[in-house]
Short mmCIF file of C-alpha atoms in Angstrom, two decimals:
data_model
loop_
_atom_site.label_atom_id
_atom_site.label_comp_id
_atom_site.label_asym_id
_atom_site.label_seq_id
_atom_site.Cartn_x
_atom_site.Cartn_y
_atom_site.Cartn_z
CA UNK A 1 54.88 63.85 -8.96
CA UNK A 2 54.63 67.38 -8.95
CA UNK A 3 56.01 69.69 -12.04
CA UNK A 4 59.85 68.36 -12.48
CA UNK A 5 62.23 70.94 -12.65
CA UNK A 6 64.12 69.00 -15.99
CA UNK A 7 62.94 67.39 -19.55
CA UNK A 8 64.87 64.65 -19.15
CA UNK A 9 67.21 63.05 -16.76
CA UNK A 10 70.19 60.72 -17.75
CA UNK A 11 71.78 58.02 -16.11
CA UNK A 12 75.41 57.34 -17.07
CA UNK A 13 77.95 59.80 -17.84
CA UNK A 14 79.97 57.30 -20.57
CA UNK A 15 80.15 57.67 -24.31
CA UNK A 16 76.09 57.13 -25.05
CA UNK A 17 75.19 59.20 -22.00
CA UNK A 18 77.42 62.35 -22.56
CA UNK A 19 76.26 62.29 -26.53
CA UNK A 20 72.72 62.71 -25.90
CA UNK A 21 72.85 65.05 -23.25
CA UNK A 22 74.33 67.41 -25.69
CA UNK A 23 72.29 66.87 -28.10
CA UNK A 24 69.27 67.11 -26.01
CA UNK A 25 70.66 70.71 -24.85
CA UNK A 26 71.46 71.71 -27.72
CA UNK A 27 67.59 71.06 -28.75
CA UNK A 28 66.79 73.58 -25.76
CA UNK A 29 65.71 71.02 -23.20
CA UNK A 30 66.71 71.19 -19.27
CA UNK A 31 69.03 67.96 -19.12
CA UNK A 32 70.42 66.25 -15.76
CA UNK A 33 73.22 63.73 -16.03
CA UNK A 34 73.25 61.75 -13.02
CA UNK A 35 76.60 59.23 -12.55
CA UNK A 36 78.97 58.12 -10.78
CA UNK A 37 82.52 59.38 -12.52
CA UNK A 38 84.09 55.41 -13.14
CA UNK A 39 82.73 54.81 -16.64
CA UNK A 40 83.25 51.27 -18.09
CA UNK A 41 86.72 52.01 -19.59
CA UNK A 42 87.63 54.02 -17.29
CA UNK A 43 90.60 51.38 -16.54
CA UNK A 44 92.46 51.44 -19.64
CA UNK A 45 95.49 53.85 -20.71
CA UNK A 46 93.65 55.68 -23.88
CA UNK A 47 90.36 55.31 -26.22
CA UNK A 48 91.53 53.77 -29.20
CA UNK A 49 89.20 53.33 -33.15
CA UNK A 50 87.94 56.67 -32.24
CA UNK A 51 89.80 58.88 -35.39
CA UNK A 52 89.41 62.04 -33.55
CA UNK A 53 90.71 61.18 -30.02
CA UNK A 54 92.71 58.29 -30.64
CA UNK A 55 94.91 57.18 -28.26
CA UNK A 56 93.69 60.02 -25.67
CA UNK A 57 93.16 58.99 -22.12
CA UNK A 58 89.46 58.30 -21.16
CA UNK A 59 89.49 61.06 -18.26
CA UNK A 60 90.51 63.45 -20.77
CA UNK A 61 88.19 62.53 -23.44
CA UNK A 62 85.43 62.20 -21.22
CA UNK A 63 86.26 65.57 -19.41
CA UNK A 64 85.91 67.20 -22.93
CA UNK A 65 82.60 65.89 -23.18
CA UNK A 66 81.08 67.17 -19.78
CA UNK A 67 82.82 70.87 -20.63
CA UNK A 68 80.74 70.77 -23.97
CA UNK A 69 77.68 70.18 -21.89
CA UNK A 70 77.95 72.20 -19.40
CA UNK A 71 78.05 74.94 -22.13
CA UNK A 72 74.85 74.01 -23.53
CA UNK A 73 73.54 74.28 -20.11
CA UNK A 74 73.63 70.23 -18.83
CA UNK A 75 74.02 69.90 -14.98
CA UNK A 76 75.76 66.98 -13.71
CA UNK A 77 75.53 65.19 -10.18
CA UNK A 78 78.31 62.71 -9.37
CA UNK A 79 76.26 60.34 -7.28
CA UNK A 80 75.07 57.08 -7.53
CA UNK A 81 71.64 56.31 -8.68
CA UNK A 82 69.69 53.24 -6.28
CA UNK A 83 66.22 53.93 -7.79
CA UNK A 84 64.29 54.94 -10.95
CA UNK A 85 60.63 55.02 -11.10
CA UNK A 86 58.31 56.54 -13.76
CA UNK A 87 54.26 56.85 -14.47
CA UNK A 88 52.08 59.37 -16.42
CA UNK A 89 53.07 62.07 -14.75
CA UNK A 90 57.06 62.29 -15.13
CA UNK A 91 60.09 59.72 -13.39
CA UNK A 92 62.13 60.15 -10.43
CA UNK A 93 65.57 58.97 -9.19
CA UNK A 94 67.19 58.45 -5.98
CA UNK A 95 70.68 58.56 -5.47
CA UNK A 96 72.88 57.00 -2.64
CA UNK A 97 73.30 60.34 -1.07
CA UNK A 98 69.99 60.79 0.01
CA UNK A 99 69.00 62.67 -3.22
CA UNK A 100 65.84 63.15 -5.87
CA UNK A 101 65.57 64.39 -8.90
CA UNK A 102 62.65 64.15 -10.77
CA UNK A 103 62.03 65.10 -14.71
CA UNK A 104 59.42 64.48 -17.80
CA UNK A 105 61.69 61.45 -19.07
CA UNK A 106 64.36 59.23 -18.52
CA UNK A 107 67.32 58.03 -20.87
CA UNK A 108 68.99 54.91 -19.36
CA UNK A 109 72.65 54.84 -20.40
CA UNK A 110 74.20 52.82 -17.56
CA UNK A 111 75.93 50.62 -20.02
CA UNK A 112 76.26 46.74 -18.95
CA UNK A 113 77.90 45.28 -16.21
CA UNK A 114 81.42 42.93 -16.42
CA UNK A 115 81.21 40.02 -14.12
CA UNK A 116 85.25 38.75 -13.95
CA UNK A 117 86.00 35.04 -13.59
CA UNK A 118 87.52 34.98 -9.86
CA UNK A 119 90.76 33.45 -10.86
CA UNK A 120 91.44 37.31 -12.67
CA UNK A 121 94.45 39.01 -10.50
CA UNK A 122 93.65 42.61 -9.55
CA UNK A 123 94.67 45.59 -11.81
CA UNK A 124 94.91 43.40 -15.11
CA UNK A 125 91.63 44.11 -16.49
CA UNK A 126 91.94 46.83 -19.44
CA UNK A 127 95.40 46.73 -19.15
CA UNK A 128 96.45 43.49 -20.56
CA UNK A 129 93.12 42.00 -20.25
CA UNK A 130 90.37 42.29 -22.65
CA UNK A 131 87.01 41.35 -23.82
CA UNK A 132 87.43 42.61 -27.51
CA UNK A 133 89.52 41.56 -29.85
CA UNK A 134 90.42 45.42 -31.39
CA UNK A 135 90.38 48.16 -28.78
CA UNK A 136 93.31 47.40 -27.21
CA UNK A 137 94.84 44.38 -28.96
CA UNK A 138 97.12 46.08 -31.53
CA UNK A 139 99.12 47.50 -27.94
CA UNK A 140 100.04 44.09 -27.24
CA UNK A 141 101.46 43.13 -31.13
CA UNK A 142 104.35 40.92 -30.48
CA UNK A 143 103.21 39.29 -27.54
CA UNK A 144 102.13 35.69 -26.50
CA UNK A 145 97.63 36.16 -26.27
CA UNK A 146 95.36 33.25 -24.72
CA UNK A 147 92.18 33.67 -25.51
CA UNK A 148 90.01 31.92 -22.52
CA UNK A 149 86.13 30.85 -22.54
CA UNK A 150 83.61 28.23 -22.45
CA UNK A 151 83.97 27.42 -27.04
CA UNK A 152 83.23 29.05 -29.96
CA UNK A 153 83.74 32.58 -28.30
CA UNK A 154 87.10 32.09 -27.08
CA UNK A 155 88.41 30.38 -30.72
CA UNK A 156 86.74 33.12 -32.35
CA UNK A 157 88.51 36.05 -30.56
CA UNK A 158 91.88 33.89 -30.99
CA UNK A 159 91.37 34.54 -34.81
CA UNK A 160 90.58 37.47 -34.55
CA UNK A 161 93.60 38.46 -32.96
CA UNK A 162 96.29 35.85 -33.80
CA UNK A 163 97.83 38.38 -36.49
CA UNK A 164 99.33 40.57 -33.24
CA UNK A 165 100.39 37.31 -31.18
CA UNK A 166 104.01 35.14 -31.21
CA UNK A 167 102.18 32.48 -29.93
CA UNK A 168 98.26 31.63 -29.43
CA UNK A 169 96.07 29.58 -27.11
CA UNK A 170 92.73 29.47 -26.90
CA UNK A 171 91.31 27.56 -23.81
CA UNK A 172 87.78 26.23 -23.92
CA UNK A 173 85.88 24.01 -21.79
CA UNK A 174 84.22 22.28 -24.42
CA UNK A 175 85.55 19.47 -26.11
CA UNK A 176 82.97 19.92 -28.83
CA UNK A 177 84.38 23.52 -29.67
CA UNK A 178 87.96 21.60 -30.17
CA UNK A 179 86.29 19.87 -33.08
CA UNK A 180 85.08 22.41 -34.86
CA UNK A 181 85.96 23.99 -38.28
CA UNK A 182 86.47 27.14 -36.35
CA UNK A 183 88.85 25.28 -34.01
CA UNK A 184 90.73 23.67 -37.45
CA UNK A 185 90.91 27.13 -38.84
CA UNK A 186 92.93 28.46 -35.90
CA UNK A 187 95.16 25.74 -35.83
CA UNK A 188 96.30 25.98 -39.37
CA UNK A 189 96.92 29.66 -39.05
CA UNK A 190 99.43 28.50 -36.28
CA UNK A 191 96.91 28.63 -33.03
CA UNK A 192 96.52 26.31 -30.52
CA UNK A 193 93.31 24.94 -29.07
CA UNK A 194 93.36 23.36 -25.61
CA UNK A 195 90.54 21.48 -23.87
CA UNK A 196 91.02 22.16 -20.24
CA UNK A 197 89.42 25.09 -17.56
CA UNK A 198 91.78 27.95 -16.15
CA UNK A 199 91.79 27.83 -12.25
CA UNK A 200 94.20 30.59 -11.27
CA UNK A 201 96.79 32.54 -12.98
CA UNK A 202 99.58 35.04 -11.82
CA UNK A 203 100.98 38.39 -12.58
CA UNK A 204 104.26 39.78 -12.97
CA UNK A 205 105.01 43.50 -12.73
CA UNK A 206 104.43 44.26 -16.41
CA UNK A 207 100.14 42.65 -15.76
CA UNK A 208 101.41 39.56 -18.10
CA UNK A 209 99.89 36.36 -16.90
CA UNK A 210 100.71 32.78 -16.43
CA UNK A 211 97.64 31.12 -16.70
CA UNK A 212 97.17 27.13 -14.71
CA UNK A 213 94.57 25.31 -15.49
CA UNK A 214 92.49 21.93 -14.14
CA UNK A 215 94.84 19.67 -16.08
CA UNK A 216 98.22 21.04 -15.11
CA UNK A 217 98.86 22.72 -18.16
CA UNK A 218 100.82 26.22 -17.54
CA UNK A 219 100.12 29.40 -20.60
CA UNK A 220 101.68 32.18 -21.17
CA UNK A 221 99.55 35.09 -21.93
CA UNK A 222 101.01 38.85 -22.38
CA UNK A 223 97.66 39.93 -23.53
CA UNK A 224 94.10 37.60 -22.43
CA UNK A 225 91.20 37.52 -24.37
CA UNK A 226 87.88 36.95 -22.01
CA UNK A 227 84.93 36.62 -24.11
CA UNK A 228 81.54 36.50 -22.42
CA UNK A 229 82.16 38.68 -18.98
CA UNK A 230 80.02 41.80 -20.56
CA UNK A 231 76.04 41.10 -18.78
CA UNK A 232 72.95 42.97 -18.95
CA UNK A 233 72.42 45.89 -16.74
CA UNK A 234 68.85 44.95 -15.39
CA UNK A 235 69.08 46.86 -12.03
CA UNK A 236 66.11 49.13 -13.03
CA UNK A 237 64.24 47.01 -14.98
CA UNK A 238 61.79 45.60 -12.22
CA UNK A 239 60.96 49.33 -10.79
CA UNK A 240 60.26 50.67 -13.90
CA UNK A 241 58.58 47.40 -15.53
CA UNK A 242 60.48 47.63 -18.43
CA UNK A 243 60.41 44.75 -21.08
CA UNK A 244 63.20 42.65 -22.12
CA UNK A 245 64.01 41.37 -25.42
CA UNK A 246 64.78 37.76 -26.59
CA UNK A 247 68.49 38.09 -25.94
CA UNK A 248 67.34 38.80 -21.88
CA UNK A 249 68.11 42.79 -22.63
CA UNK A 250 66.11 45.72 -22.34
CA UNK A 251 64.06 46.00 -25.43
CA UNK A 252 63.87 49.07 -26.73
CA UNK A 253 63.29 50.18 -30.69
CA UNK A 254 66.21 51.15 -33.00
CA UNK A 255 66.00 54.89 -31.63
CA UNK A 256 66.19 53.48 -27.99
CA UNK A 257 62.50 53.62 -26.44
CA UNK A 258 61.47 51.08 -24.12
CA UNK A 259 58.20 49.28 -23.39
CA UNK A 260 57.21 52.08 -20.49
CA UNK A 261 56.69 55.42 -23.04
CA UNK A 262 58.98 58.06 -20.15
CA UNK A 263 61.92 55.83 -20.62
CA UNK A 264 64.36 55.41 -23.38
CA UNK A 265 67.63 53.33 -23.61
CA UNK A 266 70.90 53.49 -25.67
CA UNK A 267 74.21 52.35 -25.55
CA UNK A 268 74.90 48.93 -24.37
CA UNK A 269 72.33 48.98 -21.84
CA UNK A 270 70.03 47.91 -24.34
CA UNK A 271 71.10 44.50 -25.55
CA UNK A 272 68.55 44.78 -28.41
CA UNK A 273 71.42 45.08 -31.29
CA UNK A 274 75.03 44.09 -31.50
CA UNK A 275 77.54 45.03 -29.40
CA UNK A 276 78.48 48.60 -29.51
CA UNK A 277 81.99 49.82 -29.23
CA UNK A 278 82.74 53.32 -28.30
CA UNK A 279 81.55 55.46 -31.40
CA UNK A 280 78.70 52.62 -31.78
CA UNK A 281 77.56 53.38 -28.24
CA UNK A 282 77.88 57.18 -28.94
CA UNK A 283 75.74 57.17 -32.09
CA UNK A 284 72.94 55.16 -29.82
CA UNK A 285 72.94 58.40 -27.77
CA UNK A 286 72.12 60.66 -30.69
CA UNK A 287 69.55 58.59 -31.66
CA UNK A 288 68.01 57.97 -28.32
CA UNK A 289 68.33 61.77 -28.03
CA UNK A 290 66.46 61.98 -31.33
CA UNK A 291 63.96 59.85 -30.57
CA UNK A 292 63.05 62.09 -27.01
CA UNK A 293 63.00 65.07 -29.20
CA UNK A 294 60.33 64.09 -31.65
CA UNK A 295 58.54 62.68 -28.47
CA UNK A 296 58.11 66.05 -26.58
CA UNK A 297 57.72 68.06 -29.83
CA UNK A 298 55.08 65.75 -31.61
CA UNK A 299 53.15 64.12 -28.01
CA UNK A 300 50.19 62.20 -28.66
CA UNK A 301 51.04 62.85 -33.30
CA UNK A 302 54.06 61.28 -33.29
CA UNK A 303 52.49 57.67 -34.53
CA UNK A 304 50.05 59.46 -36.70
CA UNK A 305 52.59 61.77 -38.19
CA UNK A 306 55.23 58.96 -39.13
CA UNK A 307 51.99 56.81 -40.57
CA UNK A 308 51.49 59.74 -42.73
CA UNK A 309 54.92 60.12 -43.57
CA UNK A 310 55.00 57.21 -45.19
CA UNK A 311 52.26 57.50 -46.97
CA UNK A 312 53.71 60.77 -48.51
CA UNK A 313 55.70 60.03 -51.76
CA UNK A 314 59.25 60.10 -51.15
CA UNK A 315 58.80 60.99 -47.39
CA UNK A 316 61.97 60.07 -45.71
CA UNK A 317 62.20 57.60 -42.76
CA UNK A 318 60.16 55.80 -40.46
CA UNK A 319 59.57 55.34 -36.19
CA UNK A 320 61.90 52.89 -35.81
#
């Protein structure tokens, strides 16, 4: 690769992506974001357990974010990326229109991909369909929830969320869950657990459901609970022979940086930590961000210069 005309190139324009491309600028570096403009949440009416933009539309709040880096000097490309590749000399992309771009490093922020059971009606999903039990549930308060999955996951998110419902069902295909002290706990707190699979389910013009499962059974659900339909984004894992971790994600260290040394991950692409809501996935930005910035500035010191940090009495921190 010849001399690339950026530092570092992003992929993913959503909350992890857009927070460490300002930071990033804002450390002087040349940044490209390259995305397509449907982020993850794009679907639902507003961004909620964020204190300063709650309840403010996604667009909007995203929009804010690309004007802030576009003053530090980010450029954006709305495109979608098909290829990533990387060695010791820098890492390209490809996009679908026919593009390259090429930089020093790449930050992976494609967040992970949600594969919907095919009995799901159009439009539903992040409307009155959910796979967490507090972005979007306190909308629904006063409304009968299901809560629909394979055991343990679905009974979990029902108790999590039976404080908002009139009435709540959890549906899980294992009869083992049903017997559980999870299972008992719901059921005293007024929940019910039913042993049975959902096969199709209809929609009336508000997006509340009528779920029907294999044995007949009919639920009402004015708000679903679907644990389990978030996967790992692995699509540029094989051309950039990146590692994954025990949990089948891409393993990266607490500040983000994969097994290949030009590549860095944050947000929920990662799959190395716990799920990260929207401030969660933000903060894995700025650290990801951090991380790249002691990489260029310290090159071939950093390991030696964190070994002697902590070796210095009260030296702060460590590579993580």
């Amino acid at each position: 690769m010849s001399s690339p005309p950026h530092d570092v190139v992003v992929i993913g324009a959503g909350a992890a992506g857009l927070t460490a491309s300002v930071m990033l600028a804002r450390a002087k570096l040349r940044v490209l974001v390259v995305s397509t403009e449907t982020r993850r949440n794009s679907c639902v009416e507003a961004v909620h357990n964020v204190p300063y933009a709650e309840g403010v539309p996604p667009a909007q709040l995203y929009g804010t974010m690309e004007e802030t880096a576009r003053e530090y000097g980010v450029t954006f490309v709305w495109d979608e990326v098909l290829t990533a590749e990387a060695d010791e000399t820098g890492v390209a992309v490809g996009t679908r229109g026919g593009a390259r771009y090429t930089a020093d490093r790449l930050l992976l922020a494609t967040g992970p991909i949600d594969e919907m059971p095919p009995w799901l009606p159009e439009g539903v999903w992040g409307k009155t369909v959910f796979e967490c039990p507090f972005c979007h549930t306190h909308e629904h308060d006063g409304k009968p929830f299901a809560s629909v999955g394979r055991g343990l996951e679905a009974i979990g998110m029902a108790l999590m969320s039976i404080q908002y419902a009139t009435a709540m069902t959890a549906v899980v295909s294992d009869e083992n869950a049903a017997r559980t002290p999870m299972a008992d706990r719901l059921r005293q707190a007024g929940g019910t657990v039913l042993v049975d699979e959902v096969t199709a389910a209809d929609r009336d013009a508000d997006g509340a459901l009528t779920l029907y499962t294999k044995g007949g059974a009919e639920v009402a659900a004015g708000a679903l609970l679907i644990p389990g339909v978030k996967k790992h984004n692995l699509r540029f894992v094989p051309q950039l022979g990146l590692e994954l971790n025990e949990r089948g994600g891409i393993g990266t260290t607490t500040l983000g940086q994969t097994s290949n040394p030009r590549v860095w991950c944050a947000g929920n692409g990662s799959g190395d930590g716990p799920y990260f809501m929207w401030t969660g996935a933000a903060a894995s930005g700025i650290n990801a961000a951090r991380s790249i910035c002691e990489d260029i500035a310290f090159g071939p010191l950093l390991d030696s210069y964190w070994d002697q940090l902590k070796k210095t009495p009260g030296g702060q921190g460590q590579k993580a």
